[in-house]
PDB file of C-alpha atoms in Angstrom:
ATOM      1  CA  MET A   1     -71.668 -45.916 -25.830  1.00 54.00           C
ATOM      2  CA  LYS A   2     -68.974 -47.891 -24.109  1.00 50.00           C
ATOM      3  CA  LYS A   3     -67.136 -48.231 -27.434  1.00 53.00           C
ATOM      4  CA  ILE A   4     -67.246 -44.471 -27.957  1.00 53.00           C
ATOM      5  CA  GLY A   5     -65.854 -43.913 -24.403  1.00 52.00           C
ATOM      6  CA  TYR A   6     -63.055 -46.381 -24.970  1.00 52.00           C
ATOM      7  CA  LEU A   7     -62.117 -44.712 -28.194  1.00 51.00           C
ATOM      8  CA  GLY A   8     -61.919 -41.298 -26.464  1.00 53.00           C
ATOM      9  CA  ILE A   9     -59.699 -42.629 -23.696  1.00 51.00           C
ATOM     10  CA  PHE A  10     -57.476 -44.324 -26.284  1.00 50.00           C
ATOM     11  CA  ALA A  11     -57.135 -41.035 -28.205  1.00 53.00           C
ATOM     12  CA  VAL A  12     -56.108 -39.113 -25.031  1.00 49.00           C
ATOM     13  CA  VAL A  13     -53.512 -41.749 -24.172  1.00 48.00           C
ATOM     14  CA  LEU A  14     -51.997 -41.544 -27.657  1.00 51.00           C
ATOM     15  CA  ALA A  15     -51.862 -37.730 -27.569  1.00 50.00           C
ATOM     16  CA  SER A  16     -50.191 -37.504 -24.125  1.00 51.00           C
ATOM     17  CA  PRO A  17     -46.631 -38.310 -25.279  1.00 51.00           C
ATOM     18  CA  ALA A  18     -46.969 -35.829 -28.114  1.00 49.00           C
ATOM     19  CA  MET A  19     -48.091 -33.099 -25.658  1.00 49.00           C
ATOM     20  CA  ALA A  20     -45.249 -33.985 -23.260  1.00 47.00           C
ATOM     21  CA  SER A  21     -42.813 -33.802 -26.080  1.00 49.00           C
ATOM     22  CA  TYR A  22     -44.183 -30.507 -27.157  1.00 51.00           C
ATOM     23  CA  ASP A  23     -43.826 -29.047 -23.645  1.00 62.00           C
ATOM     24  CA  ALA A  24     -40.231 -30.216 -23.315  1.00 66.00           C
ATOM     25  CA  ASP A  25     -39.322 -28.782 -26.713  1.00 70.00           C
ATOM     26  CA  ALA A  26     -40.961 -25.493 -25.806  1.00 69.00           C
ATOM     27  CA  PHE A  27     -39.006 -25.302 -22.586  1.00 64.00           C
ATOM     28  CA  ARG A  28     -35.725 -25.996 -24.396  1.00 67.00           C
ATOM     29  CA  ASP A  29     -36.575 -23.325 -26.924  1.00 69.00           C
ATOM     30  CA  GLU A  30     -37.313 -20.877 -24.121  1.00 65.00           C
ATOM     31  CA  ILE A  31     -33.905 -21.514 -22.534  1.00 64.00           C
ATOM     32  CA  THR A  32     -32.142 -21.260 -25.910  1.00 66.00           C
ATOM     33  CA  GLU A  33     -33.840 -17.896 -26.683  1.00 68.00           C
ATOM     34  CA  GLY A  34     -32.824 -16.647 -23.239  1.00 62.00           C
ATOM     35  CA  LEU A  35     -29.202 -17.551 -23.919  1.00 59.00           C
ATOM     36  CA  ASP A  36     -29.403 -15.750 -27.273  1.00 61.00           C
ATOM     37  CA  LEU A  37     -30.524 -12.628 -25.398  1.00 58.00           C
ATOM     38  CA  VAL A  38     -27.490 -12.939 -23.067  1.00 54.00           C
ATOM     39  CA  GLY A  39     -25.238 -13.059 -26.145  1.00 58.00           C
ATOM     40  CA  ALA A  40     -26.993 -10.070 -27.607  1.00 55.00           C
ATOM     41  CA  ARG A  41     -26.419  -8.098 -24.336  1.00 55.00           C
ATOM     42  CA  ALA A  42     -22.740  -8.963 -24.360  1.00 53.00           C
ATOM     43  CA  ASN A  43     -22.184  -8.042 -28.017  1.00 56.00           C
ATOM     44  CA  ALA A  44     -24.555  -5.193 -28.746  1.00 51.00           C
ATOM     45  CA  ASP A  45     -25.273  -1.828 -27.231  1.00 51.00           C
ATOM     46  CA  VAL A  46     -29.016  -2.138 -27.629  1.00 51.00           C
ATOM     47  CA  LEU A  47     -30.950  -5.115 -26.313  1.00 49.00           C
ATOM     48  CA  PRO A  48     -33.867  -6.568 -28.225  1.00 51.00           C
ATOM     49  CA  ASP A  49     -37.305  -6.138 -26.715  1.00 49.00           C
ATOM     50  CA  ALA A  50     -38.372  -8.588 -24.070  1.00 47.00           C
ATOM     51  CA  ALA A  51     -39.527 -11.727 -25.819  1.00 46.00           C
ATOM     52  CA  PRO A  52     -40.084 -15.441 -25.149  1.00 52.00           C
ATOM     53  CA  GLY A  53     -37.032 -16.763 -23.414  1.00 53.00           C
ATOM     54  CA  GLU A  54     -37.181 -14.559 -20.329  1.00 54.00           C
ATOM     55  CA  LEU A  55     -36.825 -17.638 -18.103  1.00 52.00           C
ATOM     56  CA  GLY A  56     -33.500 -18.476 -19.617  1.00 51.00           C
ATOM     57  CA  LEU A  57     -32.391 -14.840 -19.497  1.00 52.00           C
ATOM     58  CA  ASP A  58     -33.185 -14.657 -15.773  1.00 51.00           C
ATOM     59  CA  VAL A  59     -31.438 -17.921 -14.976  1.00 49.00           C
ATOM     60  CA  TYR A  60     -28.249 -17.461 -16.980  1.00 49.00           C
ATOM     61  CA  GLN A  61     -27.648 -13.712 -17.169  1.00 51.00           C
ATOM     62  CA  THR A  62     -24.426 -12.615 -15.415  1.00 49.00           C
ATOM     63  CA  ALA A  63     -22.998 -10.097 -17.918  1.00 49.00           C
ATOM     64  CA  ASP A  64     -23.068  -6.372 -17.096  1.00 52.00           C
ATOM     65  CA  ALA A  65     -23.865  -6.888 -13.440  1.00 52.00           C
ATOM     66  CA  VAL A  66     -21.499  -3.930 -12.791  1.00 51.00           C
ATOM     67  CA  GLN A  67     -20.780  -1.272 -15.415  1.00 54.00           C
ATOM     68  CA  ASP A  68     -17.018  -0.736 -15.929  1.00 53.00           C
ATOM     69  CA  GLU A  69     -17.471   2.974 -16.406  1.00 51.00           C
ATOM     70  CA  ASP A  70     -19.286   3.304 -13.083  1.00 49.00           C
ATOM     71  CA  ILE A  71     -16.705   1.809 -10.742  1.00 51.00           C
ATOM     72  CA  GLN A  72     -12.967   1.078 -10.676  1.00 49.00           C
ATOM     73  CA  LEU A  73     -11.821  -2.106  -8.955  1.00 51.00           C
ATOM     74  CA  PHE A  74      -8.833  -1.531  -6.646  1.00 51.00           C
ATOM     75  CA  ILE A  75      -6.735  -3.767  -4.402  1.00 58.00           C
ATOM     76  CA  PRO A  76      -5.271  -1.716  -1.514  1.00 63.00           C
ATOM     77  CA  THR A  77      -1.484  -1.935  -1.081  1.00 75.00           C
ATOM     78  CA  SER A  78       0.723  -1.515   2.002  1.00 87.00           C
ATOM     79  CA  LEU A  79       4.059  -0.379   0.626  1.00 93.00           C
ATOM     80  CA  TYR A  80       5.039   2.515  -1.606  1.00 96.00           C
ATOM     81  CA  MET A  81       8.122   4.386  -2.823  1.00 96.00           C
ATOM     82  CA  ARG A  82       8.460   8.000  -3.949  1.00 97.00           C
ATOM     83  CA  ALA A  83      11.011  10.011  -5.924  1.00 98.00           C
ATOM     84  CA  GLY A  84      10.857  13.607  -7.070  1.00 98.00           C
ATOM     85  CA  GLY A  85      12.145  17.131  -6.727  1.00 97.00           C
ATOM     86  CA  GLY A  86      11.120  20.733  -6.339  1.00 97.00           C
ATOM     87  CA  ILE A  87      12.078  24.301  -5.978  1.00 97.00           C
ATOM     88  CA  ASN A  88      12.931  26.452  -2.971  1.00 97.00           C
ATOM     89  CA  LEU A  89      10.629  29.409  -2.286  1.00 97.00           C
ATOM     90  CA  GLY A  90      13.070  32.200  -1.678  1.00 95.00           C
ATOM     91  CA  PHE A  91      10.468  34.608  -0.421  1.00 95.00           C
ATOM     92  CA  ALA A  92       9.399  32.100   2.259  1.00 96.00           C
ATOM     93  CA  THR A  93      12.957  31.090   3.207  1.00 96.00           C
ATOM     94  CA  ASP A  94      15.194  32.979   5.632  1.00 94.00           C
ATOM     95  CA  GLN A  95      18.074  34.846   4.064  1.00 93.00           C
ATOM     96  CA  ALA A  96      21.619  33.611   4.312  1.00 92.00           C
ATOM     97  CA  HIS A  97      23.891  36.137   5.971  1.00 90.00           C
ATOM     98  CA  ILE A  98      27.412  37.450   5.734  1.00 90.00           C
ATOM     99  CA  ALA A  99      27.744  39.539   8.882  1.00 84.00           C
ATOM    100  CA  ASP A 100      24.749  41.879   8.739  1.00 85.00           C
ATOM    101  CA  GLN A 101      24.125  41.500   4.972  1.00 90.00           C
ATOM    102  CA  GLY A 102      21.324  39.142   3.911  1.00 92.00           C
ATOM    103  CA  TYR A 103      21.085  37.228   0.638  1.00 94.00           C
ATOM    104  CA  THR A 104      17.848  35.658  -0.704  1.00 95.00           C
ATOM    105  CA  SER A 105      17.797  32.121  -1.942  1.00 95.00           C
ATOM    106  CA  TRP A 106      17.615  32.154  -5.757  1.00 93.00           C
ATOM    107  CA  LYS A 107      17.142  29.295  -8.260  1.00 93.00           C
ATOM    108  CA  SER A 108      17.559  26.711  -5.478  1.00 96.00           C
ATOM    109  CA  TRP A 109      16.137  23.215  -5.608  1.00 96.00           C
ATOM    110  CA  THR A 110      15.692  20.001  -3.701  1.00 97.00           C
ATOM    111  CA  THR A 111      15.399  16.300  -4.482  1.00 97.00           C
ATOM    112  CA  GLN A 112      13.624  13.604  -2.485  1.00 97.00           C
ATOM    113  CA  ILE A 113      13.477   9.825  -2.348  1.00 98.00           C
ATOM    114  CA  GLY A 114      11.553   7.770   0.237  1.00 97.00           C
ATOM    115  CA  ILE A 115       9.749   4.635   1.218  1.00 97.00           C
ATOM    116  CA  GLY A 116       6.466   4.473   3.054  1.00 96.00           C
ATOM    117  CA  TRP A 117       3.750   2.216   4.518  1.00 95.00           C
ATOM    118  CA  ASN A 118       0.001   2.596   4.323  1.00 91.00           C
ATOM    119  CA  LEU A 119      -1.197   2.013   7.897  1.00 90.00           C
ATOM    120  CA  SER A 120      -4.855   2.505   6.977  1.00 86.00           C
ATOM    121  CA  SER A 121      -6.997   4.190   4.397  1.00 84.00           C
ATOM    122  CA  TYR A 122      -6.349   7.541   6.188  1.00 90.00           C
ATOM    123  CA  VAL A 123      -2.849   7.240   7.724  1.00 93.00           C
ATOM    124  CA  ARG A 124       0.563   6.374   6.368  1.00 95.00           C
ATOM    125  CA  THR A 125       4.177   6.776   7.536  1.00 96.00           C
ATOM    126  CA  GLU A 126       7.310   7.457   5.559  1.00 97.00           C
ATOM    127  CA  ILE A 127      11.122   7.632   5.804  1.00 98.00           C
ATOM    128  CA  ASP A 128      12.871   9.857   3.240  1.00 97.00           C
ATOM    129  CA  PHE A 129      16.165  11.332   2.174  1.00 98.00           C
ATOM    130  CA  GLN A 130      16.327  14.914   0.914  1.00 98.00           C
ATOM    131  CA  GLU A 131      19.189  16.863  -0.609  1.00 97.00           C
ATOM    132  CA  SER A 132      18.929  20.599  -1.332  1.00 95.00           C
ATOM    133  CA  THR A 133      21.249  22.970  -3.145  1.00 95.00           C
ATOM    134  CA  PHE A 134      21.099  26.718  -2.557  1.00 95.00           C
ATOM    135  CA  THR A 135      22.342  29.601  -4.624  1.00 94.00           C
ATOM    136  CA  PHE A 136      21.869  33.183  -3.562  1.00 94.00           C
ATOM    137  CA  ASP A 137      20.925  36.328  -5.355  1.00 93.00           C
ATOM    138  CA  GLY A 138      23.903  38.638  -5.520  1.00 89.00           C
ATOM    139  CA  LEU A 139      26.522  35.982  -4.775  1.00 90.00           C
ATOM    140  CA  ASP A 140      28.577  34.042  -7.346  1.00 86.00           C
ATOM    141  CA  ASP A 141      28.540  30.285  -7.745  1.00 81.00           C
ATOM    142  CA  THR A 142      31.438  29.825  -5.327  1.00 82.00           C
ATOM    143  CA  MET A 143      29.144  30.852  -2.512  1.00 90.00           C
ATOM    144  CA  GLN A 144      26.691  27.994  -2.584  1.00 93.00           C
ATOM    145  CA  ALA A 145      25.154  25.846   0.142  1.00 93.00           C
ATOM    146  CA  SER A 146      23.641  22.408   0.446  1.00 94.00           C
ATOM    147  CA  TYR A 147      22.157  20.181   3.032  1.00 92.00           C
ATOM    148  CA  GLN A 148      21.302  16.478   3.255  1.00 95.00           C
ATOM    149  CA  THR A 149      18.729  15.147   5.741  1.00 97.00           C
ATOM    150  CA  MET A 150      17.029  11.913   6.719  1.00 97.00           C
ATOM    151  CA  GLY A 151      13.468  12.335   7.948  1.00 97.00           C
ATOM    152  CA  GLY A 152      10.436  10.512   9.285  1.00 97.00           C
ATOM    153  CA  MET A 153       6.907  11.608   8.510  1.00 98.00           C
ATOM    154  CA  LEU A 154       3.366  10.731   9.546  1.00 97.00           C
ATOM    155  CA  TYR A 155       0.775  11.617   6.878  1.00 97.00           C
ATOM    156  CA  PHE A 156      -2.996  12.043   7.290  1.00 96.00           C
ATOM    157  CA  ASP A 157      -5.234  11.939   4.255  1.00 94.00           C
ATOM    158  CA  PHE A 158      -8.355  14.135   4.298  1.00 94.00           C
ATOM    159  CA  ALA A 159     -10.378  11.522   2.372  1.00 90.00           C
ATOM    160  CA  ARG A 160     -10.303   7.710   2.308  1.00 84.00           C
ATOM    161  CA  ARG A 161      -7.878   6.524  -0.369  1.00 82.00           C
ATOM    162  CA  TYR A 162     -10.071   3.526  -0.982  1.00 78.00           C
ATOM    163  CA  VAL A 163     -13.766   2.916  -0.238  1.00 76.00           C
ATOM    164  CA  GLN A 164     -15.443  -0.491   0.098  1.00 72.00           C
ATOM    165  CA  THR A 165     -19.019  -0.919  -1.125  1.00 72.00           C
ATOM    166  CA  GLY A 166     -20.223  -4.457  -0.474  1.00 67.00           C
ATOM    167  CA  ASP A 167     -17.637  -6.785  -2.039  1.00 66.00           C
ATOM    168  CA  ILE A 168     -16.209  -4.060  -4.301  1.00 73.00           C
ATOM    169  CA  THR A 169     -13.349  -1.702  -3.348  1.00 71.00           C
ATOM    170  CA  TYR A 170     -12.605   1.401  -5.453  1.00 74.00           C
ATOM    171  CA  ARG A 171      -9.937   4.063  -5.094  1.00 79.00           C
ATOM    172  CA  ARG A 172     -10.232   7.823  -5.159  1.00 84.00           C
ATOM    173  CA  ALA A 173      -8.391   9.715  -7.901  1.00 89.00           C
ATOM    174  CA  PHE A 174      -7.818  12.897  -5.839  1.00 94.00           C
ATOM    175  CA  VAL A 175      -6.824  12.906  -2.138  1.00 95.00           C
ATOM    176  CA  PRO A 176      -5.560  16.002  -0.204  1.00 97.00           C
ATOM    177  CA  PHE A 177      -3.247  15.303   2.691  1.00 98.00           C
ATOM    178  CA  MET A 178      -1.080  16.855   5.415  1.00 98.00           C
ATOM    179  CA  GLY A 179       2.006  15.507   7.172  1.00 98.00           C
ATOM    180  CA  LEU A 180       4.134  16.173  10.248  1.00 98.00           C
ATOM    181  CA  GLY A 181       7.562  14.899  11.197  1.00 98.00           C
ATOM    182  CA  VAL A 182      11.239  15.560  11.896  1.00 97.00           C
ATOM    183  CA  ALA A 183      14.551  15.264  10.078  1.00 97.00           C
ATOM    184  CA  ALA A 184      18.208  15.526  10.839  1.00 96.00           C
ATOM    185  CA  GLY A 185      21.331  16.080   8.716  1.00 95.00           C
ATOM    186  CA  PHE A 186      24.158  18.424   7.826  1.00 93.00           C
ATOM    187  CA  TYR A 187      24.678  21.850   6.310  1.00 89.00           C
ATOM    188  CA  GLN A 188      27.586  22.608   3.972  1.00 91.00           C
ATOM    189  CA  PHE A 189      28.286  26.227   2.970  1.00 92.00           C
ATOM    190  CA  ASP A 190      31.003  26.625   0.351  1.00 91.00           C
ATOM    191  CA  GLY A 191      33.644  29.289   0.958  1.00 85.00           C
ATOM    192  CA  THR A 192      35.439  30.661   3.974  1.00 85.00           C
ATOM    193  CA  GLY A 193      33.504  30.902   7.235  1.00 86.00           C
ATOM    194  CA  GLY A 194      30.513  28.832   6.173  1.00 88.00           C
ATOM    195  CA  ALA A 195      28.062  27.769   8.850  1.00 87.00           C
ATOM    196  CA  ASN A 196      28.649  24.047   8.408  1.00 87.00           C
ATOM    197  CA  GLY A 197      27.488  21.442  10.850  1.00 88.00           C
ATOM    198  CA  PHE A 198      24.689  19.282  12.225  1.00 91.00           C
ATOM    199  CA  VAL A 199      21.101  20.501  11.942  1.00 92.00           C
ATOM    200  CA  ILE A 200      17.643  19.241  12.982  1.00 94.00           C
ATOM    201  CA  ALA A 201      14.454  20.038  11.126  1.00 94.00           C
ATOM    202  CA  ALA A 202      11.762  20.131  13.821  1.00 94.00           C
ATOM    203  CA  PRO A 203       9.075  20.388  12.860  1.00 94.00           C
ATOM    204  CA  ARG A 204       8.849  19.411   9.221  1.00 97.00           C
ATOM    205  CA  ALA A 205       5.316  19.973   7.984  1.00 98.00           C
ATOM    206  CA  VAL A 206       3.719  19.437   4.556  1.00 98.00           C
ATOM    207  CA  LEU A 207       0.343  20.166   2.954  1.00 98.00           C
ATOM    208  CA  GLY A 208      -0.542  18.835  -0.484  1.00 98.00           C
ATOM    209  CA  PHE A 209      -2.618  16.537  -2.650  1.00 97.00           C
ATOM    210  CA  ASN A 210      -2.262  13.224  -4.509  1.00 96.00           C
ATOM    211  CA  VAL A 211      -3.573  12.512  -8.009  1.00 96.00           C
ATOM    212  CA  MET A 212      -3.644   8.824  -8.983  1.00 91.00           C
ATOM    213  CA  LEU A 213      -2.741   8.134 -12.647  1.00 92.00           C
ATOM    214  CA  ASN A 214      -3.730   4.491 -12.322  1.00 87.00           C
ATOM    215  CA  ASP A 215      -4.146   1.945  -9.529  1.00 82.00           C
ATOM    216  CA  LEU A 216      -0.421   1.886  -8.651  1.00 87.00           C
ATOM    217  CA  ILE A 217       1.167   5.225  -9.731  1.00 93.00           C
ATOM    218  CA  GLY A 218       0.271   8.717  -8.571  1.00 95.00           C
ATOM    219  CA  ILE A 219       1.729  12.233  -8.328  1.00 97.00           C
ATOM    220  CA  ASP A 220       2.092  14.197  -5.080  1.00 98.00           C
ATOM    221  CA  ILE A 221       2.240  17.972  -5.143  1.00 98.00           C
ATOM    222  CA  MET A 222       3.047  19.473  -1.773  1.00 98.00           C
ATOM    223  CA  TYR A 223       4.311  22.495   0.125  1.00 98.00           C
ATOM    224  CA  GLN A 224       6.996  21.664   2.711  1.00 98.00           C
ATOM    225  CA  TYR A 225       8.062  23.827   5.632  1.00 98.00           C
ATOM    226  CA  GLN A 226      11.120  23.047   7.782  1.00 96.00           C
ATOM    227  CA  MET A 227      12.338  24.887  10.855  1.00 95.00           C
ATOM    228  CA  MET A 228      16.044  24.188  10.800  1.00 92.00           C
ATOM    229  CA  ILE A 229      17.777  24.239  14.179  1.00 92.00           C
ATOM    230  CA  GLY A 230      21.536  24.352  13.859  1.00 86.00           C
ATOM    231  CA  ASN A 231      24.561  26.412  13.060  1.00 82.00           C
ATOM    232  CA  GLY A 232      22.916  29.441  11.491  1.00 83.00           C
ATOM    233  CA  PHE A 233      22.446  29.986   7.812  1.00 88.00           C
ATOM    234  CA  GLY A 234      25.250  31.698   5.945  1.00 90.00           C
ATOM    235  CA  TRP A 235      28.845  32.738   6.477  1.00 91.00           C
ATOM    236  CA  ASP A 236      30.425  34.156   9.606  1.00 86.00           C
ATOM    237  CA  VAL A 237      27.097  33.862  11.496  1.00 85.00           C
ATOM    238  CA  ARG A 238      26.184  32.838  15.029  1.00 79.00           C
ATOM    239  CA  ALA A 239      26.971  29.304  16.072  1.00 74.00           C
ATOM    240  CA  GLY A 240      23.356  28.478  16.823  1.00 76.00           C
ATOM    241  CA  GLY A 241      19.954  29.610  15.639  1.00 80.00           C
ATOM    242  CA  VAL A 242      16.723  28.797  13.914  1.00 88.00           C
ATOM    243  CA  ASP A 243      16.075  29.286  10.162  1.00 90.00           C
ATOM    244  CA  ASN A 244      12.939  28.652   8.156  1.00 94.00           C
ATOM    245  CA  ILE A 245      13.059  26.868   4.732  1.00 96.00           C
ATOM    246  CA  SER A 246      10.119  26.383   2.387  1.00 97.00           C
ATOM    247  CA  ASN A 247       9.923  24.199  -0.723  1.00 97.00           C
ATOM    248  CA  VAL A 248       7.332  23.053  -3.260  1.00 98.00           C
ATOM    249  CA  ILE A 249       7.943  19.422  -4.235  1.00 98.00           C
ATOM    250  CA  ALA A 250       6.417  17.176  -6.919  1.00 98.00           C
ATOM    251  CA  SER A 251       7.112  13.450  -6.741  1.00 98.00           C
ATOM    252  CA  PHE A 252       5.879  10.177  -8.201  1.00 97.00           C
ATOM    253  CA  ARG A 253       4.417   7.739  -5.635  1.00 95.00           C
ATOM    254  CA  VAL A 254       4.495   4.095  -6.722  1.00 94.00           C
ATOM    255  CA  ASN A 255       2.443   1.579  -4.733  1.00 89.00           C
ATOM    256  CA  PHE A 256       3.369  -2.147  -4.357  1.00 86.00           C
TER     257      PHE A 256
END
């Protein structure tokens, strides 16, 4: 009986390394199959069914943690520049006068260039230069006007330009905004008796929206109102007065 018992113990001892070897090989196979599943996820649209190797898949899987189509990564910037132009709205602009006769602004335009700072996700400030050229319905090209102004604006966005979710920040593609500020500059009316001189735009107000084309470049479309305080608007007019000017401006905003 003792001999039989000794033989059984001897057989178990001999089989133990083989069993240990089998378990180690099985574990390695499991890890390998899990890595194969990660490769399949990275290179195929359809994953294979869950199969042996889930341990390796759970340990090593990092691909597709965030779907690219679901979120856009964005690094907020502090500085931007803008450049663009627009048209004058004659129906919303005071007429230029010669004595008692009024003339409506016609085919007039403006250009703008500026630099700004993003103070927060909602607020930004900007300094800009604008130049406008006016022609008038019923007057020839020798009776034109222009003005050049430097202005300062404070803008308020109606939606956060960028939103942080955990460790991920994404930008909005569409943001409406308003702005309020002042400007100062000079009128120049061509021809005899033009109301030339220093003017102040106070207030200057804008209402518009921004559409981002990518993370750095966007387009602003905005309506701009200016109450011009100065030397009148026209020829042979009063030395002082207030005139209202309205423009629609489109400009590219480039963030840095």
